[in-house]
Amino acid sequence: MKRSNYFLIAALCSFNMAAYSQTIPVGFKNAKSKMFKDVPDRIIQKDFIKEDGTIEHKKIDVKTDYSTISEDLQNTADSLRRDANQKFSDGIGLLGKPKNIGQLRAYEINLETLEDQRELALKDAKYFEKRSKAYDYLNRTSGTFKKFPVRNAVDAEMYYNGFVKDTRAKFLSNTLFSFSSDGGKASLFNEIYVDYFGPIRIGLGAMISNKQSIEGQETVENKEEKSQDAIQRLLGGGGNGVLSASYPLFNVDNGRGFAIKFGVVPKLAVDIPKIGTENKEYGLNYNLGAEGTIFYSGENDIITFFSNFRFARISGNNVFFNNLEKDDKKSFGFNQISFGLAFSSTFRLSYNHYFGSEFVNKNFPGAISFTIIPN
């Protein structure tokens, strides 16, 4: 293991803290710094007619004109797609008709080559089209309040990340280390996969806990331990396995580092029994809620002040309530608000306050947390 990794783990453990938890991480980096690196500087001159009828000449940096950039990139994508299809069609015409098995095999090899060439060209077209949609998103949302800002998968990626990726999302991209002050419990939660289905973001996560209660013992101490384990898992992400869906409702962006994001984010979580035990019961809970983020980033995107908040109602099966030692087995309000400081959007230090029903107010005290969200 590299020395830097040892340092990272040591820094995490030194906090000895409770979980950061519920909200989906949003990238704080300035979208412009990510998007503009692929667009050359272009200074153009435009004529403006003043009120007195005279013409004023102004130099305009079109890097600030998202609409123009989006249109240019889309035109390039359309041109590449037309050329690819035309070359494929012309190639098919030149292949001729196979008249025997030998010619058929050669025909299929040449056809496969044409298909590969078209696929590569269409990938280039898709690249330009994706960038075009990203700039269209900036054009619609920058410097304004926008209801239902997300129309497609590219919009959703821009909303959550602030930029679009040219490759698939990385495996183990959002990692949450949670440490509690009770009994040295710790958990690691990670969104293993994230994908976008139109405007909806789908995340699949898993959690590992370093300490669980001993099965088969029903002592008072073990019940308390079991309850604390369940609370830790609920704070650390929801359960051993978590499926989340999210849809943005509105976005506020002043174009200078300040933004507010808010959307509905229901979650479904399951607690699978530990392998090797006789226990075959699994806990299931569903978390119906809405959440948002408010943040303000500095000019260099190094330091960000942020607040996360989530308002939710949680319910589940009997095993879920039994693990929590919640005898009435009724759903309960579980809300969270966090205030913190982020460094380069990756390292986040925050104070988390949980509130809602009497059960939550009693069992979920405020905590300091440190979160790592690798980029």
XYZ file of C-alpha atoms in Angstrom:
375
model
C 0.000 0.000 0.000
C 1.334 3.456 -0.830
C 2.443 5.802 1.950
C -0.303 8.272 0.949
C -2.953 5.595 1.503
C -1.633 4.887 5.001
C -1.787 8.588 5.740
C -5.351 8.778 4.435
C -6.568 5.907 6.609
C -4.786 7.294 9.653
C -6.386 10.690 9.124
C -9.819 9.113 8.861
C -9.413 6.992 11.975
C -8.163 9.919 14.010
C -11.567 11.594 13.790
C -13.355 8.679 15.557
C -16.717 10.028 14.552
C -20.260 9.226 13.586
C -21.631 8.952 10.106
C -22.205 11.526 7.436
C -25.046 9.841 5.603
C -28.059 10.299 3.612
C -27.596 12.771 0.769
C -26.258 11.956 -2.698
C -22.910 13.732 -3.246
C -22.961 16.648 -5.673
C -19.811 17.860 -7.406
C -18.800 21.352 -6.324
C -16.303 22.029 -9.105
C -17.058 24.901 -11.428
C -18.572 23.499 -14.618
C -16.880 26.146 -16.747
C -13.380 25.056 -15.776
C -14.130 21.517 -16.917
C -16.035 22.291 -20.094
C -13.994 25.107 -21.558
C -10.708 23.231 -21.780
C -11.902 21.623 -25.037
C -13.055 24.857 -26.673
C -10.511 27.184 -28.311
C -10.552 30.871 -27.467
C -12.469 32.703 -30.166
C -12.879 36.462 -30.097
C -15.453 37.802 -32.524
C -16.748 41.291 -33.216
C -20.439 42.067 -33.028
C -22.306 45.249 -33.948
C -24.857 46.635 -31.501
C -27.383 49.327 -32.449
C -27.664 51.925 -29.683
C -30.840 53.864 -28.807
C -29.700 56.895 -30.808
C -29.311 54.741 -33.919
C -25.524 54.678 -33.948
C -23.629 51.391 -34.222
C -21.253 50.295 -31.491
C -18.579 47.710 -32.198
C -17.794 45.278 -29.383
C -15.464 42.341 -29.104
C -17.205 39.295 -27.664
C -15.574 36.177 -26.234
C -17.874 33.444 -27.521
C -16.697 31.112 -24.768
C -19.358 32.869 -22.727
C -21.993 32.148 -25.350
C -23.144 28.648 -24.437
C -25.843 28.637 -27.098
C -23.379 29.316 -29.917
C -20.997 26.621 -28.709
C -23.817 24.102 -28.342
C -25.074 24.792 -31.850
C -21.580 24.534 -33.369
C -20.882 21.211 -31.671
C -24.255 19.790 -32.675
C -23.650 20.782 -36.297
C -20.313 18.972 -36.177
C -21.993 15.891 -34.711
C -24.653 15.909 -37.436
C -22.009 16.271 -40.142
C -19.937 13.387 -38.761
C -23.009 11.184 -38.543
C -24.056 11.949 -42.137
C -20.537 11.255 -43.440
C -20.336 7.983 -41.520
C -23.648 6.727 -42.857
C -22.825 7.866 -46.387
C -19.444 6.092 -46.372
C -21.087 2.957 -45.031
C -23.747 3.060 -47.729
C -21.154 3.654 -50.463
C -19.058 0.776 -49.106
C -22.042 -1.586 -49.205
C -22.556 -0.696 -52.864
C -18.966 -1.576 -53.683
C -19.066 -4.985 -52.006
C -21.124 -6.604 -54.752
C -23.311 -9.678 -54.295
C -21.658 -12.910 -53.098
C -22.241 -15.831 -55.497
C -20.665 -18.699 -53.551
C -19.559 -19.631 -50.024
C -16.040 -18.325 -50.543
C -17.330 -14.934 -51.687
C -19.851 -14.901 -48.818
C -17.092 -15.237 -46.238
C -15.097 -12.425 -47.832
C -18.301 -10.360 -48.062
C -18.975 -10.778 -44.331
C -15.391 -9.841 -43.418
C -15.564 -6.676 -45.530
C -19.015 -5.882 -44.112
C -17.707 -6.211 -40.557
C -14.856 -3.832 -41.433
C -17.336 -1.275 -42.756
C -19.460 -1.605 -39.624
C -16.412 -1.095 -37.384
C -15.408 2.012 -39.327
C -18.915 3.443 -39.064
C -19.054 2.663 -35.341
C -15.828 4.581 -34.729
C -17.107 7.556 -36.704
C -20.425 7.501 -34.855
C -18.544 7.493 -31.530
C -16.923 10.754 -32.590
C -20.337 12.143 -33.472
C -21.710 11.051 -30.100
C -18.798 12.770 -28.349
C -19.611 16.101 -30.014
C -23.344 15.639 -29.419
C -22.787 14.963 -25.701
C -20.693 18.106 -25.385
C -23.353 20.043 -27.274
C -26.021 18.948 -24.787
C -23.736 19.885 -21.890
C -23.380 23.442 -23.193
C -27.112 23.579 -23.848
C -27.639 22.683 -20.174
C -25.318 25.533 -19.149
C -27.157 27.852 -21.492
C -30.510 27.009 -19.875
C -29.425 26.946 -16.231
C -26.471 29.301 -15.697
C -27.248 32.532 -13.892
C -30.910 31.728 -13.325
C -33.567 29.797 -11.426
C -34.730 26.777 -13.415
C -37.583 24.396 -12.610
C -37.143 20.818 -13.855
C -33.673 21.606 -15.260
C -32.863 18.055 -16.364
C -34.188 16.758 -19.685
C -31.825 13.908 -20.518
C -28.922 11.823 -19.224
C -26.317 14.471 -20.111
C -28.295 17.103 -18.199
C -28.440 14.773 -15.191
C -24.678 14.228 -15.300
C -24.119 17.982 -15.498
C -26.530 18.572 -12.613
C -24.770 16.149 -10.259
C -21.141 16.337 -11.424
C -20.839 19.772 -13.007
C -19.240 18.235 -16.108
C -19.614 15.280 -18.475
C -17.258 12.345 -18.752
C -16.035 10.869 -22.010
C -15.960 7.371 -20.524
C -18.213 5.321 -18.326
C -18.441 6.181 -14.648
C -15.624 4.718 -12.601
C -16.187 1.702 -10.391
C -16.257 2.657 -6.683
C -16.514 6.372 -7.382
C -18.329 7.747 -4.306
C -16.879 6.386 -1.063
C -18.125 7.198 2.438
C -16.122 6.242 5.528
C -18.176 6.404 8.723
C -16.851 6.103 12.259
C -18.897 6.132 15.458
C -17.804 6.986 18.976
C -19.729 3.991 20.356
C -17.687 0.796 20.583
C -15.366 1.662 17.713
C -17.952 0.804 15.048
C -17.091 1.757 11.505
C -18.678 1.313 8.113
C -17.676 1.826 4.512
C -20.381 2.682 2.016
C -19.852 3.007 -1.697
C -22.031 3.668 -4.700
C -20.649 0.791 -6.733
C -22.404 1.825 -9.924
C -24.143 4.991 -11.057
C -25.984 5.401 -14.332
C -28.482 7.750 -15.927
C -31.791 6.724 -17.488
C -32.936 9.867 -19.209
C -33.265 12.536 -16.485
C -33.205 9.971 -13.645
C -30.038 9.052 -11.797
C -29.855 5.462 -10.507
C -27.286 4.444 -7.905
C -26.465 0.998 -6.542
C -24.477 0.955 -3.313
C -23.113 -1.507 -0.779
C -21.905 -1.154 2.782
C -19.490 -3.111 4.941
C -19.520 -2.807 8.730
C -16.539 -3.817 10.853
C -18.561 -4.998 13.837
C -21.914 -6.708 14.206
C -23.807 -8.077 17.164
C -23.425 -11.735 18.066
C -26.173 -13.887 16.611
C -28.243 -16.117 18.867
C -27.781 -14.086 22.058
C -30.734 -12.105 23.373
C -29.085 -10.412 26.334
C -29.783 -6.767 27.116
C -26.237 -5.910 26.047
C -26.598 -7.719 22.741
C -29.925 -6.040 21.999
C -28.322 -2.661 22.574
C -25.395 -3.668 20.368
C -27.767 -4.868 17.664
C -29.695 -1.605 17.792
C -26.506 0.466 17.543
C -25.390 -1.635 14.553
C -28.713 -0.962 12.807
C -28.475 2.765 13.537
C -24.909 2.834 12.200
C -26.005 1.144 8.967
C -28.932 3.529 8.612
C -26.626 6.502 9.051
C -23.910 5.050 6.844
C -26.125 4.683 3.804
C -29.249 2.694 4.691
C -28.181 -0.939 4.710
C -25.832 -3.527 3.257
C -27.343 -2.880 -0.163
C -28.948 0.393 -1.274
C -30.787 1.279 -4.485
C -31.513 4.974 -5.024
C -33.271 6.975 -7.712
C -33.199 10.745 -8.010
C -34.910 13.376 -10.111
C -34.023 17.105 -9.841
C -36.880 19.539 -9.246
C -35.052 22.839 -9.504
C -31.616 24.398 -9.829
C -30.387 27.873 -8.927
C -27.034 28.978 -10.315
C -25.687 32.527 -10.311
C -22.858 31.558 -12.681
C -20.217 32.652 -10.162
C -19.851 29.657 -7.855
C -23.130 29.806 -5.894
C -25.800 27.168 -6.501
C -28.845 25.519 -4.935
C -30.010 22.082 -6.046
C -33.126 20.223 -4.914
C -34.809 16.991 -5.992
C -36.736 13.900 -4.955
C -34.576 10.915 -3.963
C -36.357 7.726 -2.829
C -34.195 4.839 -1.577
C -34.640 1.122 -1.011
C -32.211 -0.656 1.325
C -31.730 -4.237 2.455
C -29.736 -5.751 5.325
C -28.514 -9.203 4.353
C -27.639 -11.621 7.209
C -23.956 -12.284 7.791
C -22.640 -15.248 5.788
C -22.078 -18.380 7.887
C -24.863 -17.728 10.387
C -28.161 -19.561 10.742
C -30.088 -16.326 10.558
C -31.963 -16.135 7.251
C -34.036 -13.046 8.005
C -33.263 -9.854 6.150
C -34.143 -6.297 7.007
C -35.806 -4.154 4.367
C -36.487 -0.426 4.534
C -37.676 2.211 2.116
C -36.798 5.845 2.492
C -39.104 8.305 0.732
C -37.562 11.739 0.722
C -36.365 14.888 -0.957
C -32.938 16.421 -0.596
C -30.894 19.367 -1.660
C -27.538 21.117 -1.547
C -26.502 24.743 -1.190
C -22.886 25.608 -1.921
C -20.569 28.488 -2.697
C -17.184 27.788 -4.319
C -14.180 30.070 -4.439
C -12.674 31.393 -7.647
C -10.078 28.592 -7.825
C -12.510 25.780 -6.903
C -10.331 24.817 -3.947
C -12.579 25.707 -0.992
C -16.353 25.351 -0.920
C -18.822 26.206 1.840
C -21.830 23.908 1.645
C -24.989 22.703 3.320
C -26.810 19.434 2.609
C -30.349 18.725 3.748
C -32.779 15.840 3.446
C -36.385 15.428 4.549
C -37.647 11.853 4.542
C -40.027 9.257 5.917
C -38.673 5.770 6.612
C -40.519 2.483 6.997
C -39.655 -1.179 6.605
C -40.404 -4.769 7.498
C -40.535 -6.285 11.004
C -36.847 -7.267 10.934
C -35.866 -3.649 10.240
C -37.867 -2.357 13.215
C -36.708 -5.219 15.456
C -33.064 -4.422 14.682
C -33.687 -0.797 15.655
C -35.511 -1.904 18.841
C -38.478 0.202 17.710
C -41.423 -1.637 19.273
C -44.301 0.285 17.662
C -43.029 -0.665 14.167
C -44.374 2.583 12.720
C -42.736 4.694 10.032
C -40.847 7.717 11.292
C -39.616 11.048 10.008
C -35.851 11.128 9.546
C -34.403 14.472 8.512
C -30.829 15.687 8.196
C -29.090 19.003 7.754
C -25.329 19.441 7.411
C -23.004 22.415 7.284
C -19.477 21.999 6.115
C -16.343 22.847 4.252
C -15.064 21.014 1.169
C -11.538 21.006 -0.233
C -11.286 20.501 -4.002
C -14.769 18.902 -3.774
C -13.128 15.651 -2.616
C -12.474 16.070 1.115
C -15.510 17.244 3.052
C -15.703 18.158 6.732
C -19.161 18.840 8.140
C -21.401 18.987 11.175
C -24.538 16.839 10.798
C -27.756 17.333 12.720
C -30.529 14.711 12.604
C -34.092 15.463 13.600
C -37.646 14.263 13.040
C -39.647 11.887 15.199
C -38.993 11.356 18.916
C -37.155 8.129 18.041
C -34.709 10.010 15.812
C -34.192 12.867 18.260
C -33.338 10.328 20.958
C -31.047 7.998 19.000
C -29.349 10.172 16.373
C -27.270 12.953 17.979
C -25.384 15.540 15.974
C -21.904 14.592 14.808
C -18.778 15.817 13.075
C -17.945 13.838 9.951
C -15.223 13.582 7.367
C -16.115 12.284 3.915
C -14.000 11.382 0.907
C -15.580 11.496 -2.541
C -12.865 10.550 -5.057
C -13.114 12.290 -8.422
